[in-house]
């Protein structure tokens, strides 16, 4: 007992000591921190007072090697507004083409374009003049480049400003050789001896000491001497677009593209790499002592000699959040960020703190299962047009990647039932049939009004149920067969196609995985496995799986796909098809530009592009939450989403628009001047006639192919094992049938 | 007169005491009303409403649920699970508790060891099962050495066995602990007296231990049944929303109906389940609670 009491007292004492020590430590830490702050203040004062007394060397010595400025914490910027900078292109100059955008020595944005004249190319410079509430461009000809007009090939010239404050340009001549020239009053001189690689994909800059920096697709950065063009040094780097120079410092991503390396070209040494975890395209800008990076995920900031980037602006619904967005340039001026995008021939958007008159009074919530570029684009444009409406864009992805689609739907349903659901739903992947049955979706007819006259009748009728339209796709794609003169019988059914493939020893491109084949065949030859009495037809399922396996064997399916994008995302195979390496193709044409060089490729193979019946794959299906009270904003957004203004916008490979006029306009486009290919095969894009023919097919499509995600997931999970040969057919079929049957029983 | 005033005073005291008690109970009563009673009433009301729009649907939803094949499968599996694994769990954990009672010295360490499975997260447990029984798991890899293609055990009726074993493994320690607490509460004098009368181990267990464990048994059965519903987590991690039919439980159906917004069916099924559980609890209580007098 005595012993126990002693132990108890000792333990209590120990606990109290620990507590006290802990407290003192925290206090001392706080003191350390506060003393640090005080020290900084004192140091600053000392620096000011003793500035003249200290020599440069002494100053250097006062800076401790461990003094880490990267530890400075940057505030996350909030309430930033995205604004469109007016386009430089008007009706008078809409033939001009984007060339470059730079920041001049007065921190003004200079926008360069070229126009094709009878005697060659003229280069134009536009200087942005920003006022309190408006912005305009001052246009002038870049006269010092006039002597170059006839020498430039294909308008490939990039004017830029050197850090030595001279004007430069890099151009490709008619002999496909790259030249760097420097302004000399009203003319120019060429930097001789330079042997930079001839490539259209290159970034060139000039340092303060006049040396030339060049980076290209080879992911290597070169520094040349201006005097004789000799190579001073080179080092491995990330993609060329990330190159940014200031005075004699070079900033470019490292080989992984995830961090920014800092090369001091004056001392010819690497400084500390500024760490980050960038996974997408990176554009770098410098402002004062800080380095900024713009990526799809947001804008990051670090001290120039810092060690780590910190996010200062989240991408949210900003334009640069789009997967398909092309970031061209990025600048920082004061507290504003400017991003130049590849869309609209080089559009500029400004991100700056919201002003008093920017305060939003209305709000609208949009939900999609996954981040959607078309929606992001709509939101960006809508907010420019309706600055008083704040749009909250929610995606089901959340922070946990492991969350399943069903979990997301459950969360959404709970919100909808609680009356807290989003106003507008992007229905891709959502149980649309059940939503319509349960009255979750409102009729779009009253909202669309007269706009319906402008939309494709075939698509409207495909979504009209008892005179009501509960959902409508903003875009859609067309599944097609790429043939090289085969008899249509060959691809009319899955069985005949598999037999053909087996007879030919493989006709499709190499590197397709088991999943690829399953997906392609399921989408192109959907098996009718569900009977009218809601039972699973095992025989049809067996036939579909065994034919898929036969195709996998004849086409030599691989474990992991060699393709960057899936069939549904619109993978391309024009070059191998044109060359004859591939005899047949399943393609998903995702919009006007998605047709690309396929018509020329089939022409070379004496084949044709054949639509798969009248099927189309809907994309960005929009619907309205019937329980929402936000009718005014909903109506404005839906009308905006299906307006000509938005429908005519080209957003990556997002599909064909449903606005008839947009399609008609595209039918008149002649894109045959656009060439692509390799050293042996060059293909032209579709000409006017081919575009017209394709638009005819597009207009005829009227059967939406909607995959029941639950059924598709079960088939995918249970089939791959069989296709790979790890499972018996009957076992797979039984498992699929049993699981699908459960799903059907639930209905 | 004095008696009367005393009575009045004691009544007033009792009233005051009751008010005080009520005051302390109030927060939890409010909580139960807000978070359980009102939602339950809402569910009850919804179960009598039609799927679309307002109005009164009578027993249509109940009829639809009872006719639903998925519901029948789920009920069958849930019942099968309860009927097979709960008795096994009860008997096995009681056996261990009795055994532990004889291991007087090392009781504590065994108790801790047996409770360990409860501390293991379900997700990691399922992962371990998948390493062994998955399509490309250890068992199938070994079988493939003999040119035998093994099945994906989780998508065959074998999944029911895996689920049952998981349930037993996770819960036997806890149930054993509860049984042990009941055994410890039995008056040792009864055993001594029985031993003096010449009763052996079996007779002592049958005539003293078991009857004394009735009340505890009631609690353990209720907890085991509740835990048997929690086995859905494992079933979901093994087979997802639509697993092999052998492990398709009521919670699968409820979850999926919520995805499809089948609120009428969902609420009707929930009410039916609640009624069954209440009936079950009442029956067990009637059987196991000693009759007074």
Coordinates of N, CA and C in Angstrom, one line a residue, chain A residues 536-664:
Chain A
X536 N -31.2 -11.5 -67.0 CA -30.0 -11.4 -67.8 C -29.9 -12.6 -68.8
X537 N -29.6 -12.2 -70.0 CA -29.5 -13.3 -71.1 C -28.0 -13.7 -71.1
X538 N -27.8 -14.8 -70.4 CA -26.4 -15.4 -70.2 C -25.8 -15.7 -71.6
X539 N -26.6 -16.2 -72.5 CA -26.1 -16.7 -73.8 C -25.5 -15.5 -74.5
X540 N -26.2 -14.4 -74.5 CA -25.7 -13.2 -75.3 C -24.5 -12.6 -74.6
X541 N -24.5 -12.7 -73.3 CA -23.3 -12.2 -72.5 C -22.1 -13.1 -72.8
X542 N -22.4 -14.4 -72.9 CA -21.3 -15.4 -73.2 C -20.7 -15.1 -74.6
X543 N -21.6 -14.9 -75.5 CA -21.2 -14.7 -76.9 C -20.4 -13.4 -77.0
X544 N -20.8 -12.3 -76.3 CA -20.1 -11.1 -76.3 C -18.7 -11.2 -75.7
X545 N -18.6 -11.9 -74.6 CA -17.3 -12.0 -73.9 C -16.4 -12.9 -74.7
X546 N -16.9 -14.0 -75.3 CA -16.0 -14.9 -76.0 C -15.5 -14.2 -77.3
X547 N -16.4 -13.4 -77.9 CA -16.0 -12.7 -79.1 C -14.9 -11.6 -78.8
X548 N -15.2 -11.0 -77.6 CA -14.2 -10.0 -77.2 C -12.8 -10.7 -76.9
X549 N -12.9 -11.8 -76.3 CA -11.6 -12.5 -76.0 C -10.9 -12.9 -77.3
X550 N -11.7 -13.4 -78.3 CA -11.1 -13.8 -79.6 C -10.4 -12.6 -80.2
X551 N -11.1 -11.4 -80.1 CA -10.5 -10.2 -80.7 C -9.2 -9.8 -79.9
X552 N -9.3 -9.9 -78.6 CA -8.1 -9.6 -77.8 C -6.9 -10.5 -78.2
X553 N -7.2 -11.8 -78.5 CA -6.2 -12.7 -79.0 C -5.7 -12.4 -80.4
X554 N -6.6 -12.1 -81.3 CA -6.1 -11.8 -82.6 C -5.4 -10.5 -82.7
X555 N -5.8 -9.6 -81.9 CA -5.1 -8.2 -81.9 C -4.0 -8.1 -81.0
X556 N -3.7 -9.2 -80.2 CA -2.6 -9.3 -79.2 C -2.7 -8.1 -78.2
X557 N -3.8 -8.2 -77.4 CA -4.0 -7.2 -76.4 C -2.9 -7.2 -75.4
X558 N -2.6 -6.1 -74.9 CA -1.5 -6.0 -73.8 C -2.1 -5.7 -72.5
X559 N -1.3 -5.9 -71.5 CA -1.8 -5.7 -70.1 C -2.2 -4.3 -69.8
X560 N -1.3 -3.4 -70.2 CA -1.5 -2.0 -69.9 C -1.5 -1.2 -71.2
X561 N -2.4 -0.4 -71.4 CA -2.5 0.3 -72.7 C -1.3 1.2 -73.0
X562 N -1.0 1.3 -74.3 CA 0.1 2.2 -74.7 C -0.4 3.5 -75.1
X563 N -1.7 3.8 -74.9 CA -2.3 5.0 -75.4 C -2.5 6.0 -74.3
X564 N -2.3 7.2 -74.6 CA -2.4 8.3 -73.6 C -3.8 8.5 -73.2
X565 N -4.7 8.4 -74.2 CA -6.1 8.7 -73.9 C -7.0 7.5 -74.2
X566 N -8.1 7.5 -73.7 CA -9.0 6.3 -73.9 C -9.8 6.6 -75.2
X567 N -10.5 5.5 -75.6 CA -11.3 5.6 -76.9 C -12.3 6.7 -76.7
X568 N -12.9 6.8 -75.6 CA -13.9 7.8 -75.4 C -13.4 9.2 -75.4
X569 N -12.1 9.4 -75.0 CA -11.5 10.7 -75.0 C -11.1 11.1 -76.4
X570 N -11.1 10.2 -77.3 CA -10.8 10.5 -78.7 C -9.4 10.3 -79.1
X571 N -9.0 9.1 -79.0 CA -7.6 8.8 -79.4 C -7.4 8.8 -80.9
X572 N -6.3 9.3 -81.3 CA -6.1 9.4 -82.8 C -5.2 8.3 -83.4
X573 N -5.5 8.0 -84.6 CA -4.7 7.0 -85.3 C -4.5 7.3 -86.8
X574 N -4.6 8.5 -87.1 CA -4.6 8.9 -88.5 C -3.3 8.5 -89.3
X575 N -2.2 8.8 -88.6 CA -0.9 8.5 -89.3 C -0.7 7.0 -89.6
X576 N -0.8 6.2 -88.5 CA -0.6 4.8 -88.8 C -1.6 4.2 -89.8
X577 N -2.8 4.8 -89.8 CA -3.8 4.3 -90.7 C -3.4 4.7 -92.1
X578 N -3.0 5.9 -92.3 CA -2.6 6.4 -93.6 C -1.5 5.6 -94.2
X579 N -0.6 5.3 -93.3 CA 0.6 4.5 -93.7 C 0.4 3.1 -94.0
X580 N -0.8 2.6 -93.5 CA -1.1 1.2 -93.8 C -0.7 0.3 -92.7
X581 N -0.3 0.8 -91.6 CA 0.1 0.0 -90.4 C -1.2 -0.6 -89.8
X582 N -2.3 0.1 -90.0 CA -3.5 -0.2 -89.4 C -4.6 -0.2 -90.5
X583 N -5.5 -1.3 -90.5 CA -6.4 -1.4 -91.6 C -7.8 -0.9 -91.2
X584 N -8.0 -0.8 -89.9 CA -9.4 -0.4 -89.5 C -9.2 0.3 -88.2
X585 N -10.2 1.2 -87.9 CA -10.2 1.9 -86.6 C -11.5 2.2 -86.1
X586 N -11.6 2.2 -84.7 CA -12.8 2.7 -84.0 C -12.4 4.0 -83.5
X587 N -13.1 5.1 -84.0 CA -12.7 6.4 -83.5 C -14.0 7.1 -83.0
X588 N -13.7 8.0 -82.1 CA -14.8 8.8 -81.5 C -14.5 10.3 -81.9
X589 N -15.2 10.8 -82.8 CA -15.0 12.2 -83.3 C -15.6 13.2 -82.3
X590 N -14.7 13.9 -81.7 CA -15.1 14.8 -80.6 C -15.1 16.2 -81.1
X591 N -16.0 16.6 -81.9 CA -16.1 18.0 -82.4 C -15.5 18.2 -83.7
X592 N -15.7 19.4 -84.3 CA -15.3 19.8 -85.6 C -13.8 19.5 -85.9
X593 N -13.0 20.0 -85.0 CA -11.6 19.9 -85.1 C -11.1 18.4 -84.9
X594 N -12.0 17.6 -84.2 CA -11.7 16.2 -83.9 C -11.6 15.4 -85.2
X595 N -12.2 15.9 -86.2 CA -12.2 15.1 -87.5 C -10.8 15.2 -88.1
X596 N -10.2 16.3 -87.9 CA -8.7 16.5 -88.2 C -8.4 15.9 -89.6
X597 N -7.4 15.0 -89.6 CA -6.9 14.5 -90.9 C -7.5 13.2 -91.3
X598 N -8.5 12.7 -90.6 CA -9.1 11.4 -90.9 C -9.6 11.3 -92.4
X599 N -10.3 12.4 -92.9 CA -10.8 12.2 -94.3 C -9.7 12.0 -95.3
X600 N -8.6 12.7 -95.0 CA -7.4 12.5 -96.0 C -6.8 11.1 -95.8
X601 N -6.8 10.7 -94.6 CA -6.2 9.3 -94.3 C -7.0 8.3 -95.0
X602 N -8.4 8.4 -94.9 CA -9.2 7.3 -95.6 C -9.1 7.5 -97.1
X603 N -9.0 8.7 -97.5 CA -8.8 8.9 -99.0 C -7.6 8.2 -99.5
X604 N -6.5 8.3 -98.7 CA -5.3 7.6 -99.2 C -5.4 6.1 -99.2
X605 N -6.3 5.6 -98.3 CA -6.5 4.2 -98.2 C -7.7 3.7 -99.0
X606 N -8.3 4.5 -99.8 CA -9.5 4.2 -100.5 C -10.6 3.7 -99.7
X607 N -10.7 4.2 -98.5 CA -11.7 3.8 -97.6 C -12.7 4.9 -97.3
X608 N -13.4 4.8 -96.2 CA -14.4 5.9 -95.9 C -14.6 5.9 -94.4
X609 N -15.2 7.0 -94.0 CA -15.5 7.2 -92.6 C -17.0 6.9 -92.4
X610 N -17.3 5.9 -91.6 CA -18.7 5.4 -91.5 C -19.2 5.6 -90.1
X611 N -20.3 6.3 -90.0 CA -20.9 6.5 -88.7 C -21.5 5.1 -88.2
X612 N -21.4 4.9 -86.9 CA -22.0 3.7 -86.3 C -23.5 3.9 -86.1
X613 N -24.3 3.5 -87.0 CA -25.7 3.7 -87.0 C -26.0 5.2 -86.8
X614 N -26.9 5.6 -85.9 CA -27.1 7.0 -85.7 C -26.8 7.4 -84.2
X615 N -25.8 6.6 -83.7 CA -25.5 6.8 -82.3 C -24.7 8.1 -82.0
X616 N -24.9 8.7 -80.9 CA -24.0 9.7 -80.4 C -23.8 9.6 -79.0
X617 N -22.6 10.0 -78.5 CA -22.3 10.0 -77.1 C -22.5 11.4 -76.5
X618 N -23.4 11.5 -75.6 CA -23.7 12.9 -75.1 C -22.6 13.3 -74.1
X619 N -22.3 14.5 -74.0 CA -21.3 15.0 -73.1 C -21.8 16.3 -72.4
X620 N -21.5 16.5 -71.2 CA -21.9 17.7 -70.4 C -23.4 17.8 -70.5
X621 N -24.1 16.8 -70.0 CA -25.6 16.8 -69.9 C -26.0 17.8 -68.8
X622 N -26.8 18.8 -69.2 CA -27.2 19.7 -68.2 C -28.7 19.5 -67.8
X623 N -28.9 19.6 -66.5 CA -30.3 19.5 -66.0 C -30.5 20.5 -64.8
X624 N -31.7 20.8 -64.5 CA -32.0 21.7 -63.5 C -32.6 21.0 -62.3
X625 N -32.2 21.3 -61.1 CA -32.8 20.8 -59.9 C -34.1 21.4 -59.7
X626 N -35.2 20.5 -59.7 CA -36.5 21.0 -59.6 C -36.8 21.7 -58.3
X627 N -36.0 21.3 -57.3 CA -36.3 21.9 -55.9 C -35.6 23.2 -55.7
X628 N -34.8 23.6 -56.7 CA -34.1 24.9 -56.5 C -35.1 26.1 -56.7
X629 N -34.8 27.1 -55.8 CA -35.6 28.3 -55.9 C -34.9 29.4 -56.7
X630 N -33.7 29.1 -57.1 CA -32.9 30.1 -57.8 C -33.3 30.3 -59.3
X631 N -34.5 30.4 -59.6 CA -35.0 30.3 -61.0 C -34.3 31.3 -61.9
X632 N -34.2 32.6 -61.4 CA -33.7 33.6 -62.3 C -32.2 33.3 -62.8
X633 N -31.4 32.9 -61.8 CA -30.0 32.6 -62.2 C -29.9 31.4 -63.0
X634 N -30.7 30.4 -62.7 CA -30.7 29.1 -63.4 C -31.1 29.4 -64.9
X635 N -32.1 30.2 -65.1 CA -32.6 30.5 -66.4 C -31.5 31.2 -67.2
X636 N -30.8 32.2 -66.5 CA -29.8 32.9 -67.2 C -28.6 32.0 -67.6
X637 N -28.3 31.1 -66.7 CA -27.1 30.2 -67.0 C -27.4 29.2 -68.1
X638 N -28.6 28.6 -68.0 CA -29.0 27.6 -69.1 C -29.1 28.3 -70.4
X639 N -29.7 29.5 -70.5 CA -29.7 30.2 -71.8 C -28.4 30.5 -72.3
X640 N -27.5 30.9 -71.3 CA -26.1 31.3 -71.7 C -25.4 30.0 -72.2
X641 N -25.6 28.9 -71.5 CA -24.9 27.6 -71.9 C -25.3 27.2 -73.3
X642 N -26.5 27.5 -73.7 CA -26.9 27.0 -75.0 C -27.0 28.2 -76.0
X643 N -26.4 29.3 -75.7 CA -26.4 30.4 -76.6 C -25.3 30.3 -77.6
X644 N -25.4 31.0 -78.7 CA -24.4 31.0 -79.7 C -23.0 31.4 -79.2
X645 N -23.1 32.4 -78.3 CA -21.8 32.9 -77.7 C -21.0 31.8 -77.1
X646 N -21.6 30.9 -76.4 CA -20.9 29.9 -75.7 C -20.7 28.6 -76.6
X647 N -21.8 28.3 -77.3 CA -21.7 27.1 -78.2 C -20.6 27.2 -79.2
X648 N -20.3 28.4 -79.7 CA -19.3 28.5 -80.7 C -17.9 28.4 -80.2
X649 N -17.7 28.4 -78.9 CA -16.4 28.3 -78.3 C -15.8 26.9 -78.5
X650 N -14.6 26.8 -78.8 CA -13.9 25.6 -79.0 C -13.1 25.2 -77.7
X651 N -13.5 24.2 -77.1 CA -12.9 23.8 -75.8 C -12.3 22.4 -76.0
X652 N -11.0 22.4 -76.3 CA -10.3 21.1 -76.5 C -11.1 20.1 -77.3
X653 N -11.1 18.9 -76.9 CA -11.9 17.8 -77.6 C -13.1 17.6 -76.8
X654 N -14.0 18.6 -76.8 CA -15.2 18.4 -76.0 C -16.4 17.9 -76.7
X655 N -16.3 17.9 -78.0 CA -17.4 17.4 -78.8 C -18.1 18.4 -79.7
X656 N -19.1 17.9 -80.5 CA -19.8 18.8 -81.3 C -20.8 19.6 -80.5
X657 N -21.0 20.9 -80.9 CA -22.0 21.7 -80.3 C -23.4 21.4 -80.8
X658 N -24.4 21.7 -80.0 CA -25.8 21.4 -80.4 C -26.4 22.6 -81.1
X659 N -25.7 23.7 -81.2 CA -26.3 24.9 -81.8 C -26.1 24.8 -83.4
X660 N -27.2 24.8 -84.1 CA -27.2 24.5 -85.5 C -26.3 25.5 -86.3
X661 N -26.4 26.8 -86.0 CA -25.6 27.7 -86.7 C -24.1 27.5 -86.6
X662 N -23.7 27.1 -85.4 CA -22.3 26.8 -85.1 C -21.9 25.7 -86.0
X663 N -22.7 24.6 -86.1 CA -22.4 23.5 -87.0 C -22.3 23.9 -88.5
X664 N -23.3 24.7 -88.8 CA -23.4 25.2 -90.2 C -22.1 26.0 -90.6

